[in-house]
JSON list of C-alpha atoms in Angstrom, two decimals:
[
{"chain": "A", "resi": 1, "resn": "UNK", "atom": "CA", "xyz": [41.89, 30.24, -88.26]},
{"chain": "A", "resi": 2, "resn": "UNK", "atom": "CA", "xyz": [39.16, 28.12, -86.92]},
{"chain": "A", "resi": 3, "resn": "UNK", "atom": "CA", "xyz": [37.86, 28.17, -83.38]},
{"chain": "A", "resi": 4, "resn": "UNK", "atom": "CA", "xyz": [39.41, 24.65, -83.21]},
{"chain": "A", "resi": 5, "resn": "UNK", "atom": "CA", "xyz": [42.76, 25.85, -83.86]},
{"chain": "A", "resi": 6, "resn": "UNK", "atom": "CA", "xyz": [42.58, 28.77, -81.66]},
{"chain": "A", "resi": 7, "resn": "UNK", "atom": "CA", "xyz": [41.35, 26.65, -78.66]},
{"chain": "A", "resi": 8, "resn": "UNK", "atom": "CA", "xyz": [44.36, 24.52, -79.24]},
{"chain": "A", "resi": 9, "resn": "UNK", "atom": "CA", "xyz": [46.67, 27.42, -79.10]},
{"chain": "A", "resi": 10, "resn": "UNK", "atom": "CA", "xyz": [45.58, 28.56, -76.17]},
{"chain": "A", "resi": 11, "resn": "UNK", "atom": "CA", "xyz": [46.08, 25.31, -74.39]},
{"chain": "A", "resi": 12, "resn": "UNK", "atom": "CA", "xyz": [49.67, 25.34, -75.62]},
{"chain": "A", "resi": 13, "resn": "UNK", "atom": "CA", "xyz": [50.31, 29.15, -74.85]},
{"chain": "A", "resi": 14, "resn": "UNK", "atom": "CA", "xyz": [47.72, 30.74, -72.68]},
{"chain": "A", "resi": 15, "resn": "UNK", "atom": "CA", "xyz": [48.45, 30.66, -68.82]},
{"chain": "A", "resi": 16, "resn": "UNK", "atom": "CA", "xyz": [46.58, 32.60, -66.09]},
{"chain": "A", "resi": 17, "resn": "UNK", "atom": "CA", "xyz": [49.93, 33.33, -64.44]},
{"chain": "A", "resi": 18, "resn": "UNK", "atom": "CA", "xyz": [51.10, 35.11, -67.79]},
{"chain": "A", "resi": 19, "resn": "UNK", "atom": "CA", "xyz": [47.73, 36.87, -68.27]},
{"chain": "A", "resi": 20, "resn": "UNK", "atom": "CA", "xyz": [45.55, 37.45, -65.31]},
{"chain": "A", "resi": 21, "resn": "UNK", "atom": "CA", "xyz": [43.03, 39.00, -67.34]},
{"chain": "A", "resi": 22, "resn": "UNK", "atom": "CA", "xyz": [42.34, 36.27, -69.80]},
{"chain": "A", "resi": 23, "resn": "UNK", "atom": "CA", "xyz": [39.06, 34.57, -69.03]},
{"chain": "A", "resi": 24, "resn": "UNK", "atom": "CA", "xyz": [40.08, 32.01, -71.60]},
{"chain": "A", "resi": 25, "resn": "UNK", "atom": "CA", "xyz": [42.60, 30.81, -69.06]},
{"chain": "A", "resi": 26, "resn": "UNK", "atom": "CA", "xyz": [40.05, 30.10, -66.42]},
{"chain": "A", "resi": 27, "resn": "UNK", "atom": "CA", "xyz": [38.61, 27.06, -68.55]},
{"chain": "A", "resi": 28, "resn": "UNK", "atom": "CA", "xyz": [40.41, 23.87, -67.10]},
{"chain": "A", "resi": 29, "resn": "UNK", "atom": "CA", "xyz": [42.79, 22.21, -69.46]},
{"chain": "A", "resi": 30, "resn": "UNK", "atom": "CA", "xyz": [41.98, 18.42, -69.89]},
{"chain": "A", "resi": 31, "resn": "UNK", "atom": "CA", "xyz": [44.05, 15.80, -71.68]},
{"chain": "A", "resi": 32, "resn": "UNK", "atom": "CA", "xyz": [42.53, 12.28, -72.46]},
{"chain": "A", "resi": 33, "resn": "UNK", "atom": "CA", "xyz": [45.27, 9.70, -72.60]},
{"chain": "A", "resi": 34, "resn": "UNK", "atom": "CA", "xyz": [45.47, 6.22, -74.40]},
{"chain": "A", "resi": 35, "resn": "UNK", "atom": "CA", "xyz": [48.40, 4.15, -76.13]},
{"chain": "A", "resi": 36, "resn": "UNK", "atom": "CA", "xyz": [48.16, 5.22, -79.91]},
{"chain": "A", "resi": 37, "resn": "UNK", "atom": "CA", "xyz": [45.75, 8.16, -79.66]},
{"chain": "A", "resi": 38, "resn": "UNK", "atom": "CA", "xyz": [43.54, 6.71, -82.51]},
{"chain": "A", "resi": 39, "resn": "UNK", "atom": "CA", "xyz": [40.40, 5.51, -80.90]},
{"chain": "A", "resi": 40, "resn": "UNK", "atom": "CA", "xyz": [39.76, 6.01, -77.10]},
{"chain": "A", "resi": 41, "resn": "UNK", "atom": "CA", "xyz": [41.37, 9.04, -76.24]},
{"chain": "A", "resi": 42, "resn": "UNK", "atom": "CA", "xyz": [40.51, 10.66, -79.59]},
{"chain": "A", "resi": 43, "resn": "UNK", "atom": "CA", "xyz": [37.10, 9.88, -79.21]},
{"chain": "A", "resi": 44, "resn": "UNK", "atom": "CA", "xyz": [36.94, 11.47, -75.70]},
{"chain": "A", "resi": 45, "resn": "UNK", "atom": "CA", "xyz": [38.52, 14.64, -77.33]},
{"chain": "A", "resi": 46, "resn": "UNK", "atom": "CA", "xyz": [35.67, 14.67, -79.89]},
{"chain": "A", "resi": 47, "resn": "UNK", "atom": "CA", "xyz": [33.04, 14.72, -77.43]},
{"chain": "A", "resi": 48, "resn": "UNK", "atom": "CA", "xyz": [34.10, 17.44, -75.07]},
{"chain": "A", "resi": 49, "resn": "UNK", "atom": "CA", "xyz": [36.17, 19.58, -77.64]},
{"chain": "A", "resi": 50, "resn": "UNK", "atom": "CA", "xyz": [33.50, 22.10, -77.81]},
{"chain": "A", "resi": 51, "resn": "UNK", "atom": "CA", "xyz": [33.20, 22.51, -73.88]},
{"chain": "A", "resi": 52, "resn": "UNK", "atom": "CA", "xyz": [32.53, 26.25, -73.00]},
{"chain": "A", "resi": 53, "resn": "UNK", "atom": "CA", "xyz": [34.36, 25.32, -69.65]},
{"chain": "A", "resi": 54, "resn": "UNK", "atom": "CA", "xyz": [37.34, 22.91, -70.71]},
{"chain": "A", "resi": 55, "resn": "UNK", "atom": "CA", "xyz": [40.12, 23.18, -73.12]},
{"chain": "A", "resi": 56, "resn": "UNK", "atom": "CA", "xyz": [40.74, 19.62, -74.21]},
{"chain": "A", "resi": 57, "resn": "UNK", "atom": "CA", "xyz": [43.28, 17.50, -76.05]},
{"chain": "A", "resi": 58, "resn": "UNK", "atom": "CA", "xyz": [43.98, 13.96, -76.49]},
{"chain": "A", "resi": 59, "resn": "UNK", "atom": "CA", "xyz": [47.41, 12.11, -77.00]},
{"chain": "A", "resi": 60, "resn": "UNK", "atom": "CA", "xyz": [48.82, 8.64, -76.83]},
{"chain": "A", "resi": 61, "resn": "UNK", "atom": "CA", "xyz": [51.80, 7.12, -74.99]},
{"chain": "A", "resi": 62, "resn": "UNK", "atom": "CA", "xyz": [53.61, 4.98, -77.39]},
{"chain": "A", "resi": 63, "resn": "UNK", "atom": "CA", "xyz": [56.02, 6.00, -79.94]},
{"chain": "A", "resi": 64, "resn": "UNK", "atom": "CA", "xyz": [53.84, 5.62, -82.87]},
{"chain": "A", "resi": 65, "resn": "UNK", "atom": "CA", "xyz": [50.84, 7.53, -81.60]},
{"chain": "A", "resi": 66, "resn": "UNK", "atom": "CA", "xyz": [48.78, 10.00, -83.76]},
{"chain": "A", "resi": 67, "resn": "UNK", "atom": "CA", "xyz": [49.68, 12.66, -81.30]},
{"chain": "A", "resi": 68, "resn": "UNK", "atom": "CA", "xyz": [52.31, 11.74, -78.56]},
{"chain": "A", "resi": 69, "resn": "UNK", "atom": "CA", "xyz": [52.04, 12.79, -74.93]},
{"chain": "A", "resi": 70, "resn": "UNK", "atom": "CA", "xyz": [54.66, 15.48, -73.98]},
{"chain": "A", "resi": 71, "resn": "UNK", "atom": "CA", "xyz": [56.14, 16.90, -70.75]},
{"chain": "A", "resi": 72, "resn": "UNK", "atom": "CA", "xyz": [54.85, 20.41, -71.84]},
{"chain": "A", "resi": 73, "resn": "UNK", "atom": "CA", "xyz": [51.18, 18.63, -72.59]},
{"chain": "A", "resi": 74, "resn": "UNK", "atom": "CA", "xyz": [51.54, 17.26, -68.97]},
{"chain": "A", "resi": 75, "resn": "UNK", "atom": "CA", "xyz": [52.58, 20.36, -67.52]},
{"chain": "A", "resi": 76, "resn": "UNK", "atom": "CA", "xyz": [49.61, 22.41, -68.68]},
{"chain": "A", "resi": 77, "resn": "UNK", "atom": "CA", "xyz": [47.18, 20.06, -67.95]},
{"chain": "A", "resi": 78, "resn": "UNK", "atom": "CA", "xyz": [44.52, 20.88, -64.88]},
{"chain": "A", "resi": 79, "resn": "UNK", "atom": "CA", "xyz": [43.04, 17.20, -65.27]},
{"chain": "A", "resi": 80, "resn": "UNK", "atom": "CA", "xyz": [44.18, 14.10, -66.97]},
{"chain": "A", "resi": 81, "resn": "UNK", "atom": "CA", "xyz": [42.15, 11.18, -67.96]},
{"chain": "A", "resi": 82, "resn": "UNK", "atom": "CA", "xyz": [43.73, 7.63, -68.68]},
{"chain": "A", "resi": 83, "resn": "UNK", "atom": "CA", "xyz": [42.22, 4.98, -70.24]},
{"chain": "A", "resi": 84, "resn": "UNK", "atom": "CA", "xyz": [43.77, 2.34, -68.36]},
{"chain": "A", "resi": 85, "resn": "UNK", "atom": "CA", "xyz": [46.24, 2.07, -65.34]},
{"chain": "A", "resi": 86, "resn": "UNK", "atom": "CA", "xyz": [49.28, 1.19, -67.60]},
{"chain": "A", "resi": 87, "resn": "UNK", "atom": "CA", "xyz": [48.77, 4.72, -69.15]},
{"chain": "A", "resi": 88, "resn": "UNK", "atom": "CA", "xyz": [49.09, 6.25, -65.74]},
{"chain": "A", "resi": 89, "resn": "UNK", "atom": "CA", "xyz": [52.14, 4.31, -64.83]},
{"chain": "A", "resi": 90, "resn": "UNK", "atom": "CA", "xyz": [53.46, 5.13, -68.18]},
{"chain": "A", "resi": 91, "resn": "UNK", "atom": "CA", "xyz": [53.17, 9.17, -67.32]},
{"chain": "A", "resi": 92, "resn": "UNK", "atom": "CA", "xyz": [54.54, 8.56, -64.03]},
{"chain": "A", "resi": 93, "resn": "UNK", "atom": "CA", "xyz": [57.52, 6.96, -65.38]},
{"chain": "A", "resi": 94, "resn": "UNK", "atom": "CA", "xyz": [58.44, 9.34, -68.06]},
{"chain": "A", "resi": 95, "resn": "UNK", "atom": "CA", "xyz": [57.14, 12.33, -66.55]},
{"chain": "A", "resi": 96, "resn": "UNK", "atom": "CA", "xyz": [57.67, 12.47, -62.83]},
{"chain": "A", "resi": 97, "resn": "UNK", "atom": "CA", "xyz": [58.18, 16.12, -62.39]},
{"chain": "A", "resi": 98, "resn": "UNK", "atom": "CA", "xyz": [55.22, 17.16, -64.57]},
{"chain": "A", "resi": 99, "resn": "UNK", "atom": "CA", "xyz": [53.06, 14.40, -62.91]},
{"chain": "A", "resi": 100, "resn": "UNK", "atom": "CA", "xyz": [53.45, 16.13, -59.31]},
{"chain": "A", "resi": 101, "resn": "UNK", "atom": "CA", "xyz": [50.22, 17.06, -57.94]},
{"chain": "A", "resi": 102, "resn": "UNK", "atom": "CA", "xyz": [48.15, 16.44, -60.78]},
{"chain": "A", "resi": 103, "resn": "UNK", "atom": "CA", "xyz": [44.78, 15.27, -60.80]},
{"chain": "A", "resi": 104, "resn": "UNK", "atom": "CA", "xyz": [44.89, 11.99, -62.73]},
{"chain": "A", "resi": 105, "resn": "UNK", "atom": "CA", "xyz": [41.60, 9.53, -63.21]},
{"chain": "A", "resi": 106, "resn": "UNK", "atom": "CA", "xyz": [41.88, 6.10, -64.39]},
{"chain": "A", "resi": 107, "resn": "UNK", "atom": "CA", "xyz": [38.58, 5.25, -66.56]},
{"chain": "A", "resi": 108, "resn": "UNK", "atom": "CA", "xyz": [39.46, 1.49, -67.11]},
{"chain": "A", "resi": 109, "resn": "UNK", "atom": "CA", "xyz": [38.15, 1.54, -70.31]},
{"chain": "A", "resi": 110, "resn": "UNK", "atom": "CA", "xyz": [39.64, -1.30, -72.53]},
{"chain": "A", "resi": 111, "resn": "UNK", "atom": "CA", "xyz": [41.28, -0.98, -76.17]},
{"chain": "A", "resi": 112, "resn": "UNK", "atom": "CA", "xyz": [37.94, -2.87, -77.50]},
{"chain": "A", "resi": 113, "resn": "UNK", "atom": "CA", "xyz": [36.37, -0.16, -79.51]},
{"chain": "A", "resi": 114, "resn": "UNK", "atom": "CA", "xyz": [36.47, 2.05, -82.66]},
{"chain": "A", "resi": 115, "resn": "UNK", "atom": "CA", "xyz": [36.70, 5.93, -82.96]},
{"chain": "A", "resi": 116, "resn": "UNK", "atom": "CA", "xyz": [33.44, 7.31, -81.99]},
{"chain": "A", "resi": 117, "resn": "UNK", "atom": "CA", "xyz": [31.79, 3.84, -81.51]},
{"chain": "A", "resi": 118, "resn": "UNK", "atom": "CA", "xyz": [28.44, 4.47, -79.90]},
{"chain": "A", "resi": 119, "resn": "UNK", "atom": "CA", "xyz": [29.37, 2.34, -76.62]},
{"chain": "A", "resi": 120, "resn": "UNK", "atom": "CA", "xyz": [32.42, 3.98, -76.33]},
{"chain": "A", "resi": 121, "resn": "UNK", "atom": "CA", "xyz": [30.74, 7.44, -76.39]},
{"chain": "A", "resi": 122, "resn": "UNK", "atom": "CA", "xyz": [28.19, 6.27, -73.75]},
{"chain": "A", "resi": 123, "resn": "UNK", "atom": "CA", "xyz": [30.97, 5.03, -71.44]},
{"chain": "A", "resi": 124, "resn": "UNK", "atom": "CA", "xyz": [33.21, 7.97, -71.81]},
{"chain": "A", "resi": 125, "resn": "UNK", "atom": "CA", "xyz": [30.34, 10.26, -71.12]},
{"chain": "A", "resi": 126, "resn": "UNK", "atom": "CA", "xyz": [29.21, 8.39, -67.95]},
{"chain": "A", "resi": 127, "resn": "UNK", "atom": "CA", "xyz": [32.89, 8.09, -66.78]},
{"chain": "A", "resi": 128, "resn": "UNK", "atom": "CA", "xyz": [33.93, 11.46, -67.14]},
{"chain": "A", "resi": 129, "resn": "UNK", "atom": "CA", "xyz": [31.08, 13.77, -66.51]},
{"chain": "A", "resi": 130, "resn": "UNK", "atom": "CA", "xyz": [31.09, 13.33, -62.81]},
{"chain": "A", "resi": 131, "resn": "UNK", "atom": "CA", "xyz": [34.49, 14.93, -62.67]},
{"chain": "A", "resi": 132, "resn": "UNK", "atom": "CA", "xyz": [33.87, 17.98, -65.15]}
]
């Protein structure tokens, strides 16, 4: 199993409360959210997925999203980055309990880019780096 698969499994299953000796659990769990999880949030995940300090995932808020956000994903996240205000609103409406006391940052990145667009990469890095 590749390291990427292992990191995904750790995001889903590893918990400092369950395993206080697990150093991987000390990594912050970060989720990037957009509508369809095709371009913006997926690009952000690709940029930060190899971070030694963060376990990173991405998801979308619409039913047809490549990876759809779930209550479990929200509950396990330490930091949530959304591309637009409407994504934060959708999360609050669909997952009110899981969104309690979550660190959510609205990046204000419009859906004007393709996956791994150079301008998108620059905007994401500039917007996210101060928080990580």
